[in-house]
Coordinates of C-alpha atoms in Angstrom, one line a residue:
Chain A
X1 CA 0.0 0.0 0.0
X2 CA 2.6 2.4 1.1
X3 CA 4.7 1.9 -2.1
X4 CA 1.6 2.5 -4.3
X5 CA 0.8 5.9 -2.6
X6 CA 4.5 6.7 -2.6
X7 CA 4.5 6.0 -6.4
X8 CA 1.5 8.1 -6.9
X9 CA 3.0 10.9 -4.9
X10 CA 6.1 10.7 -6.9
X11 CA 4.2 10.7 -10.1
X12 CA 2.1 13.7 -9.0
X13 CA 5.2 15.5 -8.0
X14 CA 7.1 14.9 -11.2
X15 CA 3.9 15.8 -13.1
X16 CA 3.8 19.0 -11.2
X17 CA 7.5 19.7 -11.8
X18 CA 7.1 19.0 -15.5
X19 CA 4.0 21.1 -16.0
X20 CA 4.2 23.8 -13.3
X21 CA 6.4 26.1 -15.3
X22 CA 4.1 25.8 -18.3
X23 CA 1.1 26.8 -16.3
X24 CA 3.1 29.7 -14.7
X25 CA 4.0 30.9 -18.2
X26 CA 0.4 30.7 -19.3
X27 CA -0.8 32.5 -16.1
X28 CA -0.4 36.2 -17.1
X29 CA -2.4 35.7 -20.3
X30 CA -5.0 33.4 -18.7
X31 CA -5.5 35.7 -15.8
X32 CA -6.0 38.8 -17.9
X33 CA -8.1 36.9 -20.4
X34 CA -10.4 35.6 -17.7
X35 CA -10.5 38.9 -15.8
X36 CA -11.2 41.2 -18.7
X37 CA -12.9 39.1 -21.2
X38 CA -14.5 35.8 -19.9
X39 CA -15.8 37.2 -16.7
X40 CA -17.1 40.5 -18.2
X41 CA -18.8 38.5 -20.8
X42 CA -20.6 36.3 -18.3
X43 CA -21.2 39.4 -16.1
X44 CA -22.8 41.3 -18.9
X45 CA -25.2 38.4 -19.6
X46 CA -26.2 38.5 -16.0
X47 CA -26.6 42.3 -16.0
X48 CA -28.8 42.1 -19.1
X49 CA -31.4 40.5 -16.8
X50 CA -31.2 43.2 -14.2
X51 CA -32.1 46.8 -13.8
X52 CA -28.5 47.8 -12.9
X53 CA -28.0 51.6 -12.9
X54 CA -24.4 51.7 -11.9
X55 CA -25.1 52.8 -8.4
X56 CA -27.6 50.6 -6.5
X57 CA -27.0 46.8 -6.5
X58 CA -28.6 45.1 -9.6
X59 CA -32.0 43.6 -9.1
X60 CA -33.1 40.7 -11.3
X61 CA -36.0 41.6 -13.6
X62 CA -36.0 38.5 -15.8
X63 CA -36.6 39.1 -19.5
X64 CA -38.0 42.6 -18.9
X65 CA -35.1 44.3 -20.7
X66 CA -35.4 42.2 -23.8
X67 CA -39.2 42.6 -23.8
X68 CA -38.8 46.3 -23.6
X69 CA -36.2 46.3 -26.3
X70 CA -38.2 44.5 -28.9
X71 CA -41.8 45.4 -27.9
X72 CA -41.6 49.0 -26.8
X73 CA -38.3 50.7 -27.7
X74 CA -38.8 52.6 -30.9
X75 CA -35.3 54.1 -30.7
X76 CA -33.8 50.6 -30.6
X77 CA -36.0 49.4 -33.5
X78 CA -34.8 52.4 -35.4
X79 CA -31.2 51.7 -34.5
X80 CA -31.7 48.1 -35.7
X81 CA -33.3 49.0 -39.0
X82 CA -30.7 51.8 -39.7
X83 CA -27.9 49.3 -39.0
X84 CA -29.5 46.7 -41.2
X85 CA -29.8 49.1 -44.2
X86 CA -26.3 50.5 -43.5
X87 CA -24.7 47.1 -43.2
X88 CA -26.3 45.7 -46.4
X89 CA -25.4 48.7 -48.5
X90 CA -21.9 49.0 -47.1
X91 CA -21.0 45.3 -47.5
X92 CA -22.5 45.0 -51.1
X93 CA -20.9 48.2 -52.4
X94 CA -17.7 47.7 -50.5
X95 CA -17.1 44.1 -51.7
X96 CA -17.9 44.9 -55.3
X97 CA -15.6 48.0 -55.3
X98 CA -12.9 46.1 -53.5
X99 CA -13.0 43.3 -56.1
X100 CA -13.1 45.8 -58.9
X101 CA -10.0 47.6 -57.5
X102 CA -8.2 44.4 -57.0
X103 CA -8.8 43.4 -60.6
X104 CA -7.7 46.8 -61.8
X105 CA -4.6 47.2 -59.7
X106 CA -3.3 43.7 -58.9
X107 CA 0.0 44.0 -60.7
X108 CA 3.4 44.8 -59.5
X109 CA 4.1 47.9 -61.6
X110 CA 4.9 51.2 -60.0
X111 CA 1.5 52.7 -60.9
X112 CA -0.5 49.8 -59.5
X113 CA 1.5 49.9 -56.2
X114 CA 0.9 53.6 -55.9
X115 CA -2.8 53.1 -56.5
X116 CA -3.0 50.4 -53.9
X117 CA -1.3 52.6 -51.4
X118 CA -3.7 55.4 -52.1
X119 CA -6.8 53.2 -51.6
X120 CA -5.3 51.7 -48.5
X121 CA -4.5 55.0 -46.8
X122 CA -7.8 55.4 -44.9
X123 CA -7.2 51.9 -43.3
X124 CA -4.1 53.2 -41.5
X125 CA -5.5 56.7 -40.6
X126 CA -7.1 57.5 -37.3
X127 CA -10.8 56.9 -37.7
X128 CA -11.6 60.0 -35.6
X129 CA -9.4 62.2 -37.8
X130 CA -11.2 60.9 -40.9
X131 CA -14.6 61.5 -39.4
X132 CA -13.6 65.0 -38.4
X133 CA -12.6 65.6 -42.0
X134 CA -15.9 64.3 -43.3
X135 CA -17.8 66.5 -40.9
X136 CA -15.9 69.5 -42.1
X137 CA -16.5 68.5 -45.8
X138 CA -20.3 68.2 -45.1
X139 CA -20.3 71.6 -43.4
X140 CA -23.7 73.2 -43.8
X141 CA -22.3 76.6 -44.8
X142 CA -21.7 77.8 -48.4
X143 CA -18.0 77.3 -48.0
X144 CA -18.3 73.6 -47.1
X145 CA -16.6 71.4 -49.7
X146 CA -19.7 69.3 -50.4
X147 CA -21.8 72.4 -50.9
X148 CA -19.1 73.9 -53.1
X149 CA -19.1 70.8 -55.3
X150 CA -22.9 70.8 -55.8
X151 CA -22.7 74.5 -56.7
X152 CA -20.4 73.6 -59.6
X153 CA -23.1 71.3 -60.8
X154 CA -25.6 74.0 -60.7
X155 CA -27.2 73.5 -57.3
X156 CA -27.0 76.9 -55.8
X157 CA -28.6 76.5 -52.4
X158 CA -26.5 75.0 -49.6
X159 CA -27.7 71.7 -48.2
X160 CA -27.7 70.9 -44.5
X161 CA -26.1 67.5 -45.2
X162 CA -26.0 66.3 -41.7
X163 CA -29.3 67.7 -40.6
X164 CA -31.3 66.0 -43.4
X165 CA -32.7 62.7 -42.1
X166 CA -32.9 61.0 -45.5
X167 CA -29.1 61.6 -46.1
X168 CA -27.8 60.2 -42.8
X169 CA -27.5 56.6 -43.7
X170 CA -26.3 57.3 -47.3
X171 CA -23.6 59.5 -45.9
X172 CA -22.5 56.8 -43.4
X173 CA -22.4 54.3 -46.2
X174 CA -20.4 56.6 -48.4
X175 CA -17.9 57.2 -45.6
X176 CA -17.6 53.5 -44.7
X177 CA -17.2 52.4 -48.4
X178 CA -14.6 55.1 -49.0
X179 CA -12.7 54.0 -45.9
X180 CA -13.0 50.2 -46.3
X181 CA -12.5 49.6 -50.1
X182 CA -8.7 49.5 -49.8
X183 CA -8.7 46.9 -47.1
X184 CA -10.8 44.5 -49.1
X185 CA -8.8 45.2 -52.2
X186 CA -5.5 44.1 -50.5
X187 CA -7.1 40.8 -49.6
X188 CA -8.6 40.3 -53.0
X189 CA -5.3 41.1 -54.7
X190 CA -3.6 38.3 -52.6
X191 CA -6.4 35.9 -53.5
X192 CA -6.2 36.8 -57.2
X193 CA -2.5 36.4 -57.3
X194 CA -2.7 32.9 -55.7
X195 CA -4.7 31.5 -58.6
X196 CA -2.3 29.6 -60.8
X197 CA -1.7 31.3 -64.1
X198 CA -1.8 27.9 -65.9
X199 CA -5.6 27.8 -65.5
X200 CA -5.9 31.0 -67.5
X201 CA -3.4 29.8 -70.1
X202 CA -5.4 26.6 -70.6
X203 CA -8.6 28.5 -70.8
X204 CA -7.1 30.9 -73.4
X205 CA -6.0 27.9 -75.5
X206 CA -9.5 26.7 -75.4
X207 CA -10.6 30.0 -76.7
X208 CA -12.3 31.4 -73.5
X209 CA -13.0 35.1 -73.5
X210 CA -11.8 37.4 -70.7
X211 CA -15.3 37.4 -69.3
X212 CA -15.6 33.6 -69.4
X213 CA -12.2 33.3 -67.7
X214 CA -13.4 35.7 -65.0
X215 CA -16.7 33.9 -64.6
X216 CA -15.4 30.3 -64.7
X217 CA -12.0 30.5 -63.1
X218 CA -11.5 33.7 -61.1
X219 CA -14.9 33.9 -59.3
X220 CA -15.1 30.2 -58.2
X221 CA -11.5 30.0 -57.1
X222 CA -11.9 33.3 -55.3
X223 CA -14.9 32.2 -53.3
X224 CA -13.3 31.5 -50.0
X225 CA -11.6 34.9 -50.1
X226 CA -14.9 36.6 -51.1
X227 CA -16.6 34.9 -48.1
X228 CA -13.9 36.1 -45.9
X229 CA -14.1 39.7 -47.1
X230 CA -17.9 39.7 -46.8
X231 CA -17.9 38.2 -43.3
X232 CA -15.2 40.6 -41.9
X233 CA -16.9 43.6 -43.4
X234 CA -20.3 42.4 -42.1
X235 CA -18.8 42.2 -38.6
X236 CA -17.0 45.5 -38.8
X237 CA -20.1 47.2 -40.2
X238 CA -22.3 46.0 -37.4
X239 CA -20.0 47.6 -34.9
X240 CA -20.1 51.1 -36.4
X241 CA -19.6 53.8 -33.7
X242 CA -17.1 56.5 -34.4
X243 CA -18.7 57.8 -37.6
X244 CA -22.0 58.3 -35.8
X245 CA -20.4 59.7 -32.7
X246 CA -18.3 62.3 -34.5
X247 CA -20.1 63.3 -37.7
X248 CA -23.6 63.5 -36.3
X249 CA -22.7 65.3 -33.1
X250 CA -24.3 68.7 -32.8
X251 CA -23.8 69.4 -29.2
X252 CA -22.4 67.7 -26.1
X253 CA -25.3 65.3 -25.4
X254 CA -26.8 64.1 -28.6
X255 CA -26.0 61.0 -30.7
X256 CA -27.5 59.6 -33.8
X257 CA -28.3 62.8 -35.7
X258 CA -31.6 64.5 -36.5
X259 CA -34.6 62.3 -35.5
X260 CA -32.1 59.5 -34.8
X261 CA -31.8 59.1 -38.5
X262 CA -28.1 57.9 -38.1
X263 CA -28.6 56.0 -34.9
X264 CA -26.9 52.5 -34.9
X265 CA -26.6 49.7 -32.4
X266 CA -23.3 50.6 -30.7
X267 CA -24.0 54.3 -30.5
X268 CA -27.4 53.5 -28.9
X269 CA -25.6 51.1 -26.5
X270 CA -23.3 53.9 -25.6
X271 CA -26.1 56.4 -25.2
X272 CA -28.1 54.2 -22.9
X273 CA -25.2 52.9 -20.9
X274 CA -23.0 56.0 -20.5
X275 CA -25.3 59.0 -21.0
X276 CA -28.4 57.6 -19.3
X277 CA -26.6 55.1 -17.1
X278 CA -29.1 52.3 -17.6
X279 CA -26.3 49.7 -17.5
X280 CA -28.6 46.7 -17.3
X281 CA -30.7 47.8 -20.3
X282 CA -27.5 48.6 -22.2
X283 CA -26.2 45.1 -21.4
X284 CA -29.2 43.6 -23.1
X285 CA -28.4 45.7 -26.2
X286 CA -24.8 44.4 -26.0
X287 CA -26.1 40.8 -26.0
X288 CA -28.3 41.4 -29.0
X289 CA -25.1 42.6 -30.8
X290 CA -23.3 39.6 -29.4
X291 CA -25.8 37.2 -30.9
X292 CA -25.8 38.9 -34.3
X293 CA -22.1 38.8 -34.6
X294 CA -21.7 35.3 -33.2
X295 CA -24.2 33.9 -35.7
X296 CA -22.4 35.6 -38.6
X297 CA -19.1 34.1 -37.4
X298 CA -20.6 30.6 -37.0
X299 CA -22.1 30.8 -40.5
X300 CA -18.6 31.7 -41.6
X301 CA -17.1 28.7 -39.9
X302 CA -19.7 26.5 -41.4
X303 CA -19.1 27.8 -44.9
X304 CA -15.4 27.6 -44.4
X305 CA -15.6 24.0 -43.4
X306 CA -17.9 23.2 -46.3
X307 CA -15.4 24.6 -48.6
X308 CA -12.6 22.5 -47.1
X309 CA -14.6 19.4 -47.6
X310 CA -15.2 20.1 -51.2
Chain B
X1 CA -13.3 35.4 -37.1
X2 CA -10.0 35.1 -38.7
X3 CA -9.3 32.4 -41.2
X4 CA -5.7 32.9 -42.3
X5 CA -5.6 29.5 -44.0
X6 CA -7.9 30.8 -46.6
X7 CA -5.0 32.6 -48.4
X8 CA -1.9 30.7 -49.2
X9 CA 1.3 32.4 -48.1
X10 CA 2.4 32.4 -51.7
X11 CA -0.2 35.0 -52.3
X12 CA 1.6 37.5 -50.1
X13 CA 4.4 37.8 -52.5
X14 CA 1.9 38.9 -55.1
X15 CA 1.0 41.8 -53.0
X16 CA 4.6 42.8 -52.6
X17 CA 5.0 42.5 -56.3
X18 CA 7.2 39.4 -56.7
X19 CA 4.6 37.5 -58.7
X20 CA 4.1 40.4 -61.1
X21 CA 4.5 38.1 -64.1
X22 CA 1.3 36.3 -63.0
X23 CA -0.6 39.6 -63.1
X24 CA 0.4 41.0 -66.4
X25 CA -1.2 38.5 -68.8
X26 CA -4.6 39.1 -67.2
X27 CA -4.5 42.7 -68.2
X28 CA -4.2 41.8 -71.9
X29 CA -7.1 41.3 -74.1
X30 CA -8.4 37.8 -74.6
X31 CA -6.7 37.5 -78.0
X32 CA -3.4 38.3 -76.5
X33 CA -1.0 40.8 -78.0
X34 CA -1.1 44.5 -76.9
X35 CA -2.4 45.4 -73.5
X36 CA -6.1 45.7 -74.2
X37 CA -7.7 49.0 -74.7
X38 CA -10.8 47.7 -72.9
X39 CA -8.7 46.9 -69.9
X40 CA -7.4 50.4 -69.8
X41 CA -10.9 51.9 -70.3
X42 CA -12.3 49.7 -67.5
X43 CA -9.6 51.0 -65.2
X44 CA -10.5 54.7 -65.9
X45 CA -13.3 55.0 -63.3
X46 CA -11.0 53.6 -60.7
X47 CA -8.4 56.3 -61.4
X48 CA -11.2 58.8 -60.8
X49 CA -12.1 57.0 -57.6
X50 CA -8.5 57.4 -56.5
X51 CA -8.8 61.1 -56.9
X52 CA -11.8 61.0 -54.5
X53 CA -9.6 59.1 -52.1
X54 CA -7.1 61.9 -52.0
X55 CA -9.5 64.8 -51.8
X56 CA -10.5 64.5 -48.1
X57 CA -6.8 64.3 -47.1
X58 CA -6.0 67.3 -49.3
X59 CA -8.9 69.2 -47.8
X60 CA -7.6 68.6 -44.3
X61 CA -4.1 69.7 -45.2
X62 CA -5.0 72.9 -46.9
X63 CA -7.5 73.8 -44.2
X64 CA -4.6 73.5 -41.7
X65 CA -2.5 76.0 -43.6
X66 CA -5.2 78.6 -44.1
X67 CA -5.5 81.5 -41.7
X68 CA -8.9 81.3 -40.2
X69 CA -10.6 84.1 -42.2
X70 CA -9.7 82.2 -45.3
X71 CA -11.3 79.0 -44.0
X72 CA -14.7 80.6 -44.0
X73 CA -14.2 82.4 -47.4
X74 CA -16.8 81.8 -50.0
X75 CA -16.0 80.3 -52.5
X76 CA -13.3 78.4 -50.7
X77 CA -9.7 78.5 -52.0
X78 CA -8.1 75.2 -53.1
X79 CA -4.6 76.4 -52.7
X80 CA -4.1 78.5 -49.5
X81 CA -3.8 82.1 -50.7
X82 CA -1.4 83.0 -47.9
X83 CA -0.3 79.9 -46.0
X84 CA 0.0 80.3 -42.2
X85 CA 0.6 78.1 -39.2
X86 CA -2.0 79.8 -37.1
X87 CA -4.1 76.6 -36.9
X88 CA -1.4 75.3 -34.7
X89 CA -0.4 78.5 -32.9
X90 CA -1.6 82.1 -33.4
X91 CA 0.7 84.5 -31.6
X92 CA -1.7 87.3 -32.0
X93 CA -4.4 85.5 -30.0
X94 CA -4.6 86.2 -26.3
X95 CA -7.1 84.5 -24.0
X96 CA -7.7 87.8 -22.2
X97 CA -9.0 89.8 -25.1
X98 CA -11.1 88.0 -27.5
X99 CA -10.4 89.4 -30.9
X100 CA -12.7 88.5 -33.8
X101 CA -9.8 88.6 -36.2
X102 CA -8.0 85.8 -34.4
X103 CA -8.8 82.3 -33.0
X104 CA -6.6 80.1 -30.9
X105 CA -4.5 77.5 -32.6
X106 CA -4.5 73.8 -31.7
X107 CA -1.6 74.2 -29.2
X108 CA -3.4 77.0 -27.4
X109 CA -6.5 74.9 -26.8
X110 CA -7.0 72.9 -23.6
X111 CA -5.5 75.6 -21.3
X112 CA -6.6 73.4 -18.3
X113 CA -4.2 70.7 -19.3
X114 CA -0.5 71.2 -18.8
X115 CA 1.4 71.0 -22.1
X116 CA -1.9 71.3 -23.9
X117 CA -2.3 69.1 -27.0
X118 CA 1.2 67.7 -26.6
X119 CA 0.0 66.0 -23.4
X120 CA -2.4 63.8 -25.5
X121 CA 0.3 62.9 -27.9
X122 CA 2.5 61.8 -25.0
X123 CA -0.5 59.9 -23.5
X124 CA -1.1 58.1 -26.8
X125 CA 2.6 57.3 -27.1
X126 CA 3.0 55.9 -23.6
X127 CA -0.2 53.8 -23.9
X128 CA 0.5 52.5 -27.3
X129 CA 4.1 51.5 -26.5
X130 CA 3.2 49.9 -23.2
X131 CA 0.4 47.8 -24.6
X132 CA 2.4 46.7 -27.6
X133 CA 5.4 45.5 -25.6
X134 CA 3.3 43.9 -22.8
X135 CA 0.9 42.2 -25.2
X136 CA 3.7 40.7 -27.3
X137 CA 5.5 39.4 -24.2
X138 CA 2.4 38.0 -22.5
X139 CA 0.8 36.6 -25.6
X140 CA 4.1 35.0 -26.9
X141 CA 4.5 33.2 -23.5
X142 CA 1.0 31.8 -23.8
X143 CA 1.4 31.0 -27.5
X144 CA 4.6 29.1 -26.8
X145 CA 3.0 27.0 -24.1
X146 CA 0.0 26.3 -26.2
X147 CA 1.9 25.4 -29.3
X148 CA 4.9 23.5 -27.8
X149 CA 4.0 22.2 -24.4
X150 CA 1.9 19.1 -24.1
X151 CA 0.1 20.1 -21.0
X152 CA -3.4 18.9 -20.1
X153 CA -6.1 21.3 -21.0
X154 CA -4.2 23.2 -23.7
X155 CA -6.7 22.2 -26.4
X156 CA -9.6 23.5 -24.4
X157 CA -7.7 26.7 -23.7
X158 CA -7.0 27.1 -27.4
X159 CA -10.6 26.5 -28.4
X160 CA -11.8 29.1 -25.8
X161 CA -9.3 31.6 -27.3
X162 CA -10.5 31.0 -30.8
X163 CA -14.2 31.2 -29.8
X164 CA -13.5 34.5 -28.0
X165 CA -12.4 36.0 -31.3
X166 CA -16.0 35.8 -32.4
X167 CA -17.2 38.0 -29.6
X168 CA -17.8 41.6 -30.3
X169 CA -15.7 43.3 -27.6
X170 CA -18.4 45.9 -27.0
X171 CA -20.3 43.2 -25.1
X172 CA -17.7 43.4 -22.3
X173 CA -17.8 47.2 -22.2
X174 CA -20.1 47.7 -19.3
X175 CA -18.7 45.1 -16.9
X176 CA -15.2 46.3 -17.7
X177 CA -16.2 49.8 -17.0
X178 CA -17.6 48.7 -13.6
X179 CA -14.3 46.8 -12.9
X180 CA -12.3 49.9 -13.7
X181 CA -14.5 52.0 -11.5
X182 CA -14.2 49.6 -8.6
X183 CA -10.4 49.4 -9.0
X184 CA -10.2 53.2 -9.1
X185 CA -8.6 52.9 -12.6
X186 CA -10.8 55.4 -14.4
X187 CA -8.6 58.1 -16.0
X188 CA -5.4 56.2 -15.4
X189 CA -2.8 54.7 -17.7
X190 CA -3.4 51.2 -16.1
X191 CA -7.0 51.6 -17.1
X192 CA -6.0 51.9 -20.7
X193 CA -3.2 49.3 -20.6
X194 CA -4.1 46.3 -18.3
X195 CA -7.4 45.3 -20.0
X196 CA -5.7 45.5 -23.4
X197 CA -2.8 43.1 -22.9
X198 CA -4.5 39.7 -23.3
X199 CA -5.2 39.7 -27.1
X200 CA -6.8 36.4 -28.2
X201 CA -6.0 37.1 -31.8
X202 CA -2.3 37.6 -31.1
X203 CA -2.1 34.3 -29.3
X204 CA -4.0 32.6 -32.1
X205 CA -1.7 34.1 -34.7
X206 CA 1.5 33.2 -32.8
X207 CA 0.4 29.6 -32.2
X208 CA -0.3 29.2 -35.9
X209 CA 3.2 30.6 -36.6
X210 CA 4.9 28.4 -34.0
X211 CA 3.5 25.3 -35.6
X212 CA 5.8 26.0 -38.5
X213 CA 8.8 26.0 -36.3
X214 CA 10.4 22.6 -35.8
X215 CA 10.3 21.1 -32.3
X216 CA 13.8 19.9 -32.7
X217 CA 15.2 23.4 -32.0
X218 CA 13.4 23.5 -28.7
X219 CA 14.3 19.9 -27.8
X220 CA 17.9 20.5 -28.5
X221 CA 17.9 23.5 -26.1
X222 CA 16.2 21.4 -23.5
X223 CA 18.8 18.7 -23.9
X224 CA 21.4 21.3 -23.4
X225 CA 19.8 22.1 -20.0
X226 CA 18.1 25.4 -20.9
X227 CA 15.1 26.2 -18.7
X228 CA 11.7 27.0 -20.3
X229 CA 12.0 30.7 -19.6
X230 CA 15.4 30.8 -21.2
X231 CA 14.1 28.9 -24.2
X232 CA 11.3 31.3 -24.6
X233 CA 13.5 34.4 -24.4
X234 CA 16.5 33.1 -26.3
X235 CA 15.0 30.8 -28.9
X236 CA 11.3 31.3 -29.3
X237 CA 11.2 35.1 -29.3
X238 CA 13.9 35.5 -31.9
X239 CA 12.3 32.8 -34.1
X240 CA 9.0 34.6 -33.8
X241 CA 10.4 38.0 -34.9
X242 CA 8.5 38.2 -38.2
X243 CA 5.2 37.3 -36.6
X244 CA 5.8 39.7 -33.7
X245 CA 6.6 42.4 -36.2
X246 CA 3.3 41.8 -38.1
X247 CA 1.4 41.8 -34.8
X248 CA 3.0 44.9 -33.4
X249 CA 1.9 46.8 -36.5
X250 CA -1.7 45.9 -35.8
X251 CA -1.5 46.6 -32.1
X252 CA 0.2 50.0 -32.6
X253 CA -2.4 50.9 -35.2
X254 CA -5.4 49.7 -33.1
X255 CA -4.2 51.3 -29.9
X256 CA -3.1 54.6 -31.4
X257 CA -6.6 55.0 -32.9
X258 CA -8.6 53.4 -30.1
X259 CA -11.6 55.4 -29.2
X260 CA -14.6 53.8 -27.5
X261 CA -12.8 52.4 -24.5
X262 CA -10.8 55.5 -23.7
X263 CA -14.0 57.6 -24.2
X264 CA -15.6 55.6 -21.4
X265 CA -12.8 55.4 -18.9
X266 CA -11.4 58.9 -19.3
X267 CA -13.1 61.5 -17.2
X268 CA -10.3 63.9 -16.4
X269 CA -9.1 66.2 -19.3
X270 CA -5.5 65.4 -19.0
X271 CA -5.7 61.6 -19.4
X272 CA -7.4 61.6 -22.8
X273 CA -5.6 60.0 -25.8
X274 CA -5.5 61.8 -29.1
X275 CA -8.8 60.5 -30.5
X276 CA -10.7 61.4 -27.3
X277 CA -9.1 64.8 -27.2
X278 CA -10.1 65.4 -30.8
X279 CA -13.7 64.2 -30.1
X280 CA -13.8 66.7 -27.2
X281 CA -12.8 69.5 -29.5
X282 CA -15.5 68.4 -31.9
X283 CA -18.1 68.8 -29.3
X284 CA -16.8 71.9 -27.5
X285 CA -16.1 74.0 -30.6
X286 CA -19.0 74.0 -33.0
X287 CA -18.5 76.5 -35.8
X288 CA -16.3 76.8 -38.8
X289 CA -13.7 79.1 -37.1
X290 CA -12.4 76.2 -35.1
X291 CA -12.0 73.9 -38.1
X292 CA -8.4 75.0 -38.6
X293 CA -7.4 73.9 -35.1
X294 CA -9.5 70.7 -35.4
X295 CA -7.9 69.8 -38.8
X296 CA -4.5 70.5 -37.3
X297 CA -5.3 67.9 -34.6
X298 CA -6.6 65.4 -37.2
X299 CA -3.3 65.9 -39.1
X300 CA -1.2 65.3 -36.0
X301 CA -3.3 62.2 -35.1
X302 CA -3.0 60.6 -38.6
X303 CA 0.5 61.7 -39.6
X304 CA 2.4 59.2 -37.4
X305 CA 0.5 56.1 -38.5
X306 CA 0.6 57.2 -42.2
X307 CA 4.4 57.7 -42.0
X308 CA 4.7 54.4 -40.2
X309 CA 2.7 52.7 -42.9
X310 CA 4.7 54.2 -45.8
X311 CA 7.9 53.0 -44.1
X312 CA 6.7 49.5 -43.3
X313 CA 4.3 49.1 -46.2
X314 CA 5.5 45.6 -47.2
X315 CA 5.0 44.4 -43.7
X316 CA 1.6 45.9 -43.5
X317 CA 0.2 44.1 -46.5
X318 CA 1.9 40.9 -45.6
X319 CA 0.5 41.1 -42.1
X320 CA -3.0 41.8 -43.3
X321 CA -3.0 38.9 -45.8
X322 CA -1.5 36.5 -43.2
X323 CA -3.9 37.5 -40.5
X324 CA -6.8 39.2 -42.2
X325 CA -7.1 41.8 -39.5
X326 CA -7.6 45.5 -39.5
X327 CA -6.1 47.1 -36.4

C-alpha cells in the first residue's frame, strides 16, 4: 500500500514539476483573459437580466429588458433597421468595389502599387481624424466642400447635409465604403495572385473570353476569399460607432443625428449605458449585438468547413 | 473570425510585387497581344475614384494652412492664398482679449491641461508603446506554451481563445467599466493598458506561426539544459520575430486609434488620448472658425500612422494577408 501511494505521490510531484512552469508561463495571459474578457462576458449576460443603474445593486428583472427592447423601444427598433440598411449597403458596395479595384490594380508595376497605397491610406489613418474631415466636408455653410461641389453642378442652395434625415444613412455608407475599399482590395489582390496562371493559359488555348475566364475561373476560385471579405466587413459594419459619434454630433449630449436618422446599435448602447446610465438595459443591447455577430461568425465557420470538404 | 488558412502564403508575394508576371497577362485582351484598350478603359473609373480618395486628405491639409478668415471664405480656396501656421499657434491671439480677427490654434486649446495638446500625444505614445510591448510578451508566452508544451487542457484553452475571437468586444464594455471604477482605474494609464494586454487574436496568430517552427530546435535547447523561460527568451522570441513584427503593427495601429474604450474610462481632461481629445474639440467647438485647429489635430493624429505605414508598407500588406485583420 505504502509503495503505491509513494509512487502516486512521486508521479504527481514529477507531473507538477514537469507542468508547473508551463502553467506559470500561461498564467499572465490566462489571468488577464479571464478577468477582462471571460468574466465580463458572463457578467454582462447577468446584467442584461437586471435593472442595474451603476449605483444601487442590480435587481433581477427577468426578461423585462429584452421585452422592452423589442416590444416598446422605438429608438432601438430604429437603430436596428438603420444598422441593417447601412450594413447591407456597405457590404455589397464595399465588396464589389474592392474586387473591382483588386482586378484593376493587382499588378506589381509602379503605378499599381501607388494606386493600392492610395486606396489603403484610410485603413491606416485615425478613424476619428477621418470622421472630423468628413464632418468638415459636409459643413452646412456655403464654403463647405460638399456644398461647393454641388454648386459647380448648378445646385445653388446650400444643403444641410448632416441635418437632413434622409441623407444620414447614405452619408454613413459613403464614408464606410470610402474608408473600407482598400482593405478588401488588398485581400482580393492576394487571393487573385494565388490563382495559378496555368488555368488562364489553358482557358485561353480553349478560346475562352476574358469574361468567361473571370466567370469560370476567377470567381469560383476566389470564393473563400470573397466569403472572408464579406464576413469581416459584415462584422465591422455592425460595430459602427465613431462615424455616428463624431459626424452626427451637434452638441455635447446628442447621438444619432436629427430624428435618430443615423442611430446605430453601438452608438445606442453607448447612449443608454453612458449617457443615461441604464447599464442593465445597455447590457441587453450588448447581448443582441453579441448574438448577431456570433451567428455571422458561426455561419462563416460552417461555410469555411464546407469549402474545405469540397 | 480570422481564417488565415484561406489565403496561401504564396499570395503574399503577389501583394509585394514578386509575382508580377502572374498579373500581367490578365491585363491583356483575350486574343493576347497588346495590352487591351478595354482593360485600360475599364480602369479609368478607378483612377477617378483614386482622386476622391485623396480629396479629403488634401482638404484637411489645406485647411490647416489657411488663416482662419480664409477658412470661411466663399468660395473656398483650393490652394491656401497665404499659408499660415495659425491653426497650430496664433501668436496674435490672447485669451484675455477675444479678438474676432484671431482664433486660438491647436496648441493654445486645452488651457486646463499642462502641455496642452502635446499631453495627449504623450499619453497616446505611452499607452500604445506599453500595450504593444506587454501584449507581445504575455501573448508570446501563452502562445509558446499552447503550441509547444503538451500540458493537459491546452486544447480546451486554445478553443476558448478561438471562440472568443467571435465575440464583439463591446459586449464586455459595461462590466469592464464597472471593474475599472471599482479598482479606481478610471482616467489612469493602467485603465488603458491592463485590460488591453491579453489579445486572443495575437495568441492565435503566434500559435499558428509556431506550428511551422520545428520542435527539434526547442528539444535541442532542453537537452542542453536550458530552462523554459530561457528557451522562450533566447529561442522562441527570436524565431517569432517576423510574426511579432506583423502583430506589433496591428497593435500599434489599433491602440493609437482606439476610441470607444478611452472615451468611457477617461473622465479627467489630462488623461485623454489623441482620439478622445479630438472628439472633445469636436463637441466643444462647433462652428467653422475652429476647423483650422481641429484639422491640425486630425493631421497630428494621422501623420504618425501614415508615415509608419509608408515606411513599413510591405510588412503591413503581408500582415493583413496573413492575418486578415484590421487594427
